[in-house]
Amino acid sequence: MVGNLRKVAYLTRRGRRRVDLSHPARSPLGSTVVNCVVYRDGVRQPESVSVEEAVRQVRKHRDGFVWLGLHEPGEEQIAGVAELFGLHPLAVEDAVHAHQRPKVEQYGDVLFSVLKTVTYVEHTELTATSEVVDTGEIMVFTGPDFVVTVRHGRHGSLGPLREELEAEPEQLAKGPSAVLHAIADHVVDEYVTVADSVQNDIEQVETDVFSPHSPRNADAGRIYQLKRELLELKRAVVPLALPLDRLGTEPRNCLDKEIQAYFRDVSDHLTRVTEQVHAFDALLDSILQAHLAQVTVGQNEDMRKITSWAAIVAVPTMVCGVYGMNFDHMPELRWRFGYPLVLGVITAACFVIHRGFRRNGWL
């Protein structure tokens, strides 16, 4: 419930109603090429043109830039784009095959950036098999007059982000570096949202572990699964720190100097999430250790109870064993009150032992 309220508040802060412009059904260019738009002075040009025509117009007038969006292209689909924009083969290979570590690489006047996207998977109840975090990737080629984004995964659509940028033409007029900053800021904002939602799961697990009514063996699987999902988030968040720091501090011809200050702000937000993820990891370790200690204590209590009852049962077993040997010359065998006396001795001995164990807290 708290996680849902936080998400609503987060979307409200973003201001505008989000429309998924990158959905294939809204794209006139097909499922691989999500969108191709020309921007001049931060304003989206209304005409719909092919990728080749868009590049020709921009380079002919030496004004504006092209933003081309691709979704999971194959080698054949991206080959023509790579040739048109002059993309480096190594970067193109990374963009096609994905599963890359977050990084920033410079190839001539083209900057190649890899960002891991994450989303929180909603679930009614956290179990030992629940999926909590889902990841994807966004590759961004930033050139003097173009931005090529390659997205992998079912989430991380850039359509809403494109719409928000178009509502701020002054920022978009700063060129392709403004788009790169907006994407990085959008990705890190999603890190914050996912981290807050994961925190709710951790707090719930922590509450259950220390609840006296919680089943003893029900939490270990959930804790371990949550640690695995947190590791998935950690792989996306932590490696991005160095690339963002480089974008904000190292001078680059393809980046607007004013935009670099914005990257430093994004880096600060990422630092907060990184510290939060490390704290979550340490907290889950503590919760797991506490749970294992509880299990050990519970097992010791069980063994103590079993041992106590075994000691109580040992008294009638020993007495009955002695008198069950049926020797002719055993005392009290012929006595009328021998049988009641033995039963009384057994009962009294068991009562005294039971009372002693109860007083010591063993039963």
Coordinates of C-alpha atoms in Angstrom, one line a residue:
M1 CA 0.0 0.0 0.0
V2 CA 2.8 2.4 1.0
G3 CA 4.7 1.5 -2.2
N4 CA 1.7 2.3 -4.4
L5 CA 1.2 5.7 -2.7
R6 CA 4.9 6.5 -3.3
K7 CA 4.6 5.6 -6.9
V8 CA 1.5 7.8 -7.3
A9 CA 3.3 10.7 -5.7
Y10 CA 6.3 10.2 -7.9
L11 CA 4.2 10.3 -11.1
T12 CA 2.4 13.3 -9.8
R13 CA 5.7 15.2 -9.3
R14 CA 6.6 14.5 -12.9
G15 CA 3.8 16.9 -13.8
R16 CA 2.4 15.8 -17.2
R17 CA 0.2 12.8 -18.0
R18 CA 2.4 10.2 -19.6
V19 CA 1.5 8.8 -23.0
D20 CA 3.5 5.9 -24.3
L21 CA 4.5 7.4 -27.7
S22 CA 7.0 4.5 -28.3
H23 CA 4.4 1.8 -28.4
P24 CA 4.7 0.0 -31.7
A25 CA 1.0 0.5 -32.4
R26 CA 1.6 4.3 -32.4
S27 CA 4.7 4.1 -34.5
P28 CA 4.3 4.5 -38.3
L29 CA 7.8 3.1 -38.8
G30 CA 7.3 -0.4 -37.5
S31 CA 8.4 -2.3 -34.3
T32 CA 12.2 -2.0 -34.6
V33 CA 12.3 1.7 -35.5
V34 CA 10.1 3.2 -32.7
N35 CA 10.4 6.8 -33.7
C36 CA 12.5 9.2 -35.9
V37 CA 12.0 12.9 -35.2
V38 CA 13.8 16.0 -36.3
Y39 CA 14.2 18.8 -33.7
R40 CA 15.1 22.4 -34.5
D41 CA 15.6 25.0 -31.7
G42 CA 14.1 22.4 -29.3
V43 CA 10.9 22.1 -31.3
R44 CA 9.7 18.9 -32.9
Q45 CA 9.2 19.2 -36.6
P46 CA 5.7 18.0 -37.6
E47 CA 6.5 16.2 -40.8
S48 CA 7.1 12.5 -40.7
V49 CA 10.2 11.5 -42.7
S50 CA 12.4 8.5 -43.2
V51 CA 15.7 8.2 -41.3
E52 CA 17.7 9.0 -44.3
E53 CA 15.6 12.1 -45.1
A54 CA 15.8 13.3 -41.5
V55 CA 19.6 13.1 -41.5
R56 CA 19.8 14.8 -44.9
Q57 CA 17.7 17.7 -43.7
V58 CA 19.6 18.3 -40.6
R59 CA 23.0 18.2 -42.3
K60 CA 21.9 20.3 -45.2
H61 CA 20.7 23.1 -43.0
R62 CA 23.3 22.5 -40.3
D63 CA 20.5 23.1 -37.8
G64 CA 18.9 20.8 -35.1
F65 CA 19.4 17.1 -34.6
V66 CA 17.7 13.7 -35.3
W67 CA 16.5 11.5 -32.5
L68 CA 16.1 7.9 -33.7
G69 CA 14.6 5.3 -31.3
L70 CA 15.1 1.6 -31.9
H71 CA 13.8 -1.4 -29.9
E72 CA 15.8 -4.6 -29.9
P73 CA 17.1 -4.3 -33.4
G74 CA 18.9 -7.2 -35.1
E75 CA 22.2 -7.0 -37.0
E76 CA 20.5 -6.4 -40.3
Q77 CA 18.2 -3.7 -39.0
I78 CA 21.0 -1.7 -37.4
A79 CA 23.6 -2.1 -40.1
G80 CA 22.1 0.6 -42.3
V81 CA 21.7 2.9 -39.3
A82 CA 25.3 2.4 -38.3
E83 CA 26.5 3.2 -41.8
L84 CA 24.3 6.3 -42.0
F85 CA 25.5 7.8 -38.7
G86 CA 29.0 6.4 -38.8
L87 CA 28.8 4.3 -35.6
H88 CA 31.7 2.3 -34.5
P89 CA 31.4 -1.5 -35.1
L90 CA 32.3 -2.4 -31.5
A91 CA 29.6 -0.1 -30.1
V92 CA 27.1 -1.5 -32.7
E93 CA 27.9 -5.0 -31.6
D94 CA 27.2 -4.1 -28.0
A95 CA 24.0 -2.4 -28.9
V96 CA 22.7 -5.5 -30.7
H97 CA 23.7 -8.2 -28.2
A98 CA 23.0 -6.2 -25.1
H99 CA 23.8 -7.6 -21.6
Q100 CA 26.4 -5.0 -21.2
R101 CA 27.8 -3.4 -18.1
P102 CA 26.9 0.3 -17.6
K103 CA 29.6 2.3 -19.3
V104 CA 30.5 5.4 -21.4
E105 CA 32.9 5.1 -24.3
Q106 CA 34.1 7.7 -26.8
Y107 CA 34.5 6.8 -30.5
G108 CA 35.7 9.9 -32.3
D109 CA 32.9 12.5 -32.0
V110 CA 30.3 9.9 -31.0
L111 CA 29.7 9.1 -27.4
F112 CA 28.3 5.6 -26.6
S113 CA 26.5 5.1 -23.3
V114 CA 25.0 2.0 -21.8
L115 CA 22.4 2.4 -19.0
K116 CA 20.7 -0.4 -17.1
T117 CA 17.0 0.2 -16.6
V118 CA 15.0 -1.4 -13.7
T119 CA 11.4 -1.7 -12.8
Y120 CA 9.6 -2.9 -9.7
V121 CA 7.4 -6.0 -10.3
E122 CA 4.2 -5.6 -8.3
H123 CA 3.2 -8.6 -6.2
T124 CA 0.5 -9.2 -3.6
E125 CA 2.7 -11.2 -1.4
L126 CA 6.5 -11.8 -1.3
T127 CA 7.3 -15.5 -1.6
A128 CA 10.4 -17.5 -2.1
T129 CA 9.9 -17.3 -5.9
S130 CA 8.6 -13.8 -6.3
E131 CA 10.2 -11.6 -9.0
V132 CA 10.8 -8.2 -7.4
V133 CA 13.1 -6.4 -9.9
D134 CA 13.1 -6.6 -13.7
T135 CA 16.0 -5.1 -15.7
G136 CA 16.6 -3.9 -19.2
E137 CA 19.1 -1.8 -21.1
I138 CA 19.2 1.5 -23.0
M139 CA 22.1 2.2 -25.3
V140 CA 22.6 5.8 -26.4
F141 CA 24.7 7.0 -29.4
T142 CA 25.2 10.8 -29.0
G143 CA 26.7 12.6 -32.0
P144 CA 27.0 16.2 -33.1
D145 CA 23.6 16.2 -34.8
F146 CA 21.9 12.9 -33.8
V147 CA 20.9 10.7 -30.9
V148 CA 20.3 7.0 -31.5
T149 CA 18.7 5.1 -28.6
V150 CA 18.5 1.3 -28.6
R151 CA 16.3 -0.2 -26.0
H152 CA 16.2 -3.8 -24.7
G153 CA 13.5 -5.2 -22.5
R154 CA 9.8 -4.9 -22.1
H155 CA 10.0 -1.7 -19.9
G156 CA 11.9 1.5 -20.0
S157 CA 9.9 3.1 -22.8
L158 CA 11.3 6.5 -23.8
G159 CA 8.0 7.8 -25.2
P160 CA 6.9 9.5 -22.0
L161 CA 10.4 11.0 -21.6
R162 CA 10.3 12.3 -25.2
E163 CA 7.0 14.0 -24.5
E164 CA 8.3 15.6 -21.4
L165 CA 11.4 16.9 -23.2
E166 CA 9.2 18.4 -26.0
A167 CA 7.4 20.4 -23.3
E168 CA 10.7 22.1 -22.5
P169 CA 12.1 23.4 -25.8
E170 CA 14.7 25.5 -24.1
Q171 CA 16.3 22.4 -22.6
L172 CA 15.9 20.4 -25.8
A173 CA 17.5 23.2 -27.8
K174 CA 20.8 22.4 -26.2
G175 CA 21.2 19.5 -28.5
P176 CA 21.8 15.7 -28.2
S177 CA 23.6 16.0 -24.9
A178 CA 20.3 17.3 -23.4
V179 CA 18.6 14.1 -24.5
L180 CA 21.4 12.0 -23.0
H181 CA 21.1 13.8 -19.7
A182 CA 17.3 13.4 -19.7
I183 CA 17.7 9.7 -20.3
A184 CA 20.2 9.3 -17.5
D185 CA 18.1 11.3 -15.1
H186 CA 15.0 9.3 -16.0
V187 CA 16.9 6.0 -15.4
V188 CA 18.2 7.1 -12.0
D189 CA 14.8 8.4 -11.0
E190 CA 13.5 4.9 -11.7
Y191 CA 16.3 3.6 -9.5
V192 CA 15.0 5.8 -6.6
T193 CA 11.4 4.5 -7.1
V194 CA 12.4 0.9 -7.2
A195 CA 14.7 1.3 -4.2
D196 CA 11.8 2.8 -2.2
S197 CA 9.5 -0.1 -3.2
V198 CA 12.2 -2.7 -2.3
Q199 CA 12.5 -1.1 1.1
N200 CA 8.9 -1.8 1.7
D201 CA 9.5 -5.5 1.0
I202 CA 12.5 -5.5 3.3
E203 CA 10.6 -3.9 6.1
Q204 CA 7.8 -6.5 5.7
V205 CA 10.2 -9.4 5.9
E206 CA 11.9 -7.8 8.9
T207 CA 8.6 -7.5 10.7
D208 CA 7.7 -11.1 9.9
V209 CA 11.0 -12.5 11.1
F210 CA 10.7 -10.9 14.5
S211 CA 6.9 -11.6 14.8
P212 CA 6.2 -14.3 17.5
H213 CA 3.5 -15.8 15.3
S214 CA 5.6 -16.2 12.2
P215 CA 6.3 -19.8 11.0
R216 CA 9.9 -20.7 11.8
N217 CA 10.9 -21.9 8.3
A218 CA 8.8 -19.6 6.2
D219 CA 11.2 -16.6 6.0
A220 CA 14.5 -18.1 4.9
G221 CA 13.4 -18.6 1.3
R222 CA 11.9 -15.1 1.1
I223 CA 15.0 -13.4 2.5
Y224 CA 17.3 -15.3 0.1
Q225 CA 15.0 -14.4 -2.9
L226 CA 15.0 -10.8 -1.8
K227 CA 18.8 -10.8 -1.7
R228 CA 18.9 -12.2 -5.2
E229 CA 16.6 -9.5 -6.5
L230 CA 18.6 -6.9 -4.7
L231 CA 21.7 -8.2 -6.3
E232 CA 20.0 -7.6 -9.7
L233 CA 19.3 -4.0 -8.7
K234 CA 22.9 -3.6 -7.4
R235 CA 24.3 -4.7 -10.8
A236 CA 22.4 -2.0 -12.5
V237 CA 23.1 0.8 -10.0
V238 CA 26.6 0.5 -8.7
P239 CA 28.6 0.3 -12.0
L240 CA 26.9 3.4 -13.3
A241 CA 28.6 5.6 -10.8
L242 CA 32.0 6.0 -12.6
P243 CA 30.5 6.6 -16.1
L244 CA 28.2 9.4 -14.7
D245 CA 31.1 10.9 -12.8
R246 CA 33.1 11.0 -16.0
L247 CA 30.2 12.6 -17.9
G248 CA 30.0 15.3 -15.3
T249 CA 33.7 16.1 -14.9
E250 CA 35.7 15.2 -18.1
P251 CA 35.5 17.7 -20.9
R252 CA 33.9 16.3 -24.1
N253 CA 33.3 18.0 -27.4
C254 CA 30.0 16.2 -27.9
L255 CA 28.6 17.4 -24.6
D256 CA 27.3 20.9 -23.9
K257 CA 29.3 22.4 -21.0
E258 CA 26.1 23.6 -19.3
I259 CA 24.7 20.1 -19.5
Q260 CA 27.7 18.6 -17.7
A261 CA 26.6 20.4 -14.5
Y262 CA 23.3 18.5 -14.8
F263 CA 25.1 15.2 -15.0
R264 CA 26.8 16.0 -11.7
D265 CA 23.3 16.4 -10.1
V266 CA 22.2 13.0 -11.5
S267 CA 25.4 11.5 -10.1
D268 CA 24.4 12.8 -6.7
H269 CA 21.1 11.1 -6.9
L270 CA 22.8 7.9 -8.0
T271 CA 25.1 8.1 -5.0
R272 CA 22.1 8.2 -2.7
V273 CA 20.6 5.1 -4.3
T274 CA 23.9 3.3 -4.2
E275 CA 24.2 3.9 -0.5
Q276 CA 20.6 2.8 0.0
V277 CA 21.3 -0.5 -1.9
H278 CA 24.4 -1.2 0.1
A279 CA 22.4 -0.5 3.3
F280 CA 19.7 -2.9 2.1
D281 CA 22.2 -5.6 1.5
A282 CA 23.7 -5.2 5.0
L283 CA 20.3 -5.2 6.6
L284 CA 19.2 -8.3 4.8
D285 CA 22.4 -10.0 6.0
S286 CA 21.5 -9.0 9.5
I287 CA 17.9 -10.2 9.1
L288 CA 19.1 -13.5 7.7
Q289 CA 21.6 -14.0 10.6
A290 CA 18.9 -13.2 13.1
H291 CA 16.5 -15.6 11.4
L292 CA 19.1 -18.4 11.5
A293 CA 19.8 -17.6 15.1
Q294 CA 16.0 -17.9 15.9
V295 CA 15.9 -21.2 14.1
T296 CA 18.9 -22.5 16.1
V297 CA 17.3 -21.4 19.4
G298 CA 14.1 -23.0 18.4
Q299 CA 15.8 -26.3 17.6
N300 CA 17.6 -26.2 20.9
E301 CA 14.4 -25.7 22.7
D302 CA 12.9 -28.6 20.9
M303 CA 15.8 -30.8 21.8
R304 CA 15.6 -29.7 25.4
K305 CA 11.9 -30.6 25.5
I306 CA 12.5 -34.0 23.9
T307 CA 15.4 -34.7 26.3
S308 CA 13.2 -33.7 29.3
W309 CA 10.4 -36.0 28.3
A310 CA 12.8 -38.8 27.6
A311 CA 14.2 -38.4 31.2
I312 CA 10.7 -38.5 32.6
V313 CA 9.8 -41.6 30.6
A314 CA 13.1 -43.2 31.7
V315 CA 11.8 -43.6 35.3
P316 CA 8.8 -45.9 34.6
T317 CA 10.8 -47.6 32.0
M318 CA 13.6 -48.5 34.5
V319 CA 11.2 -49.5 37.2
C320 CA 9.0 -51.6 34.9
G321 CA 12.1 -53.1 33.4
V322 CA 13.4 -54.2 36.8
Y323 CA 10.1 -55.8 37.9
G324 CA 9.5 -57.3 34.6
M325 CA 12.4 -59.7 34.9
N326 CA 10.1 -62.2 36.9
F327 CA 12.8 -63.7 39.2
D328 CA 11.4 -65.9 42.0
H329 CA 13.3 -64.2 44.8
M330 CA 12.6 -60.5 44.1
P331 CA 11.3 -58.5 47.1
E332 CA 7.7 -57.5 47.3
L333 CA 6.5 -59.8 44.4
R334 CA 4.2 -61.7 46.8
W335 CA 3.1 -58.6 48.8
R336 CA -0.5 -57.4 48.3
F337 CA 0.4 -53.7 48.1
G338 CA 3.5 -54.1 46.0
Y339 CA 1.8 -53.2 42.7
P340 CA 0.1 -50.0 43.9
L341 CA 3.3 -49.0 45.7
V342 CA 5.4 -49.3 42.5
L343 CA 2.8 -47.3 40.5
G344 CA 2.8 -44.6 43.3
V345 CA 6.6 -44.4 43.3
I346 CA 6.6 -44.1 39.5
T347 CA 4.0 -41.3 39.5
A348 CA 5.7 -39.4 42.3
A349 CA 9.1 -39.6 40.6
C350 CA 7.7 -38.4 37.3
F351 CA 5.9 -35.6 39.0
V352 CA 9.0 -34.4 40.8
I353 CA 11.1 -34.5 37.7
H354 CA 8.4 -32.8 35.6
R355 CA 8.1 -30.0 38.1
G356 CA 11.8 -29.5 38.2
F357 CA 12.0 -29.2 34.4
R358 CA 9.1 -26.8 34.3
R359 CA 10.8 -24.6 37.0
N360 CA 14.0 -24.5 34.8
G361 CA 12.0 -23.6 31.7
W362 CA 12.8 -26.8 29.9
L363 CA 9.1 -27.8 29.3

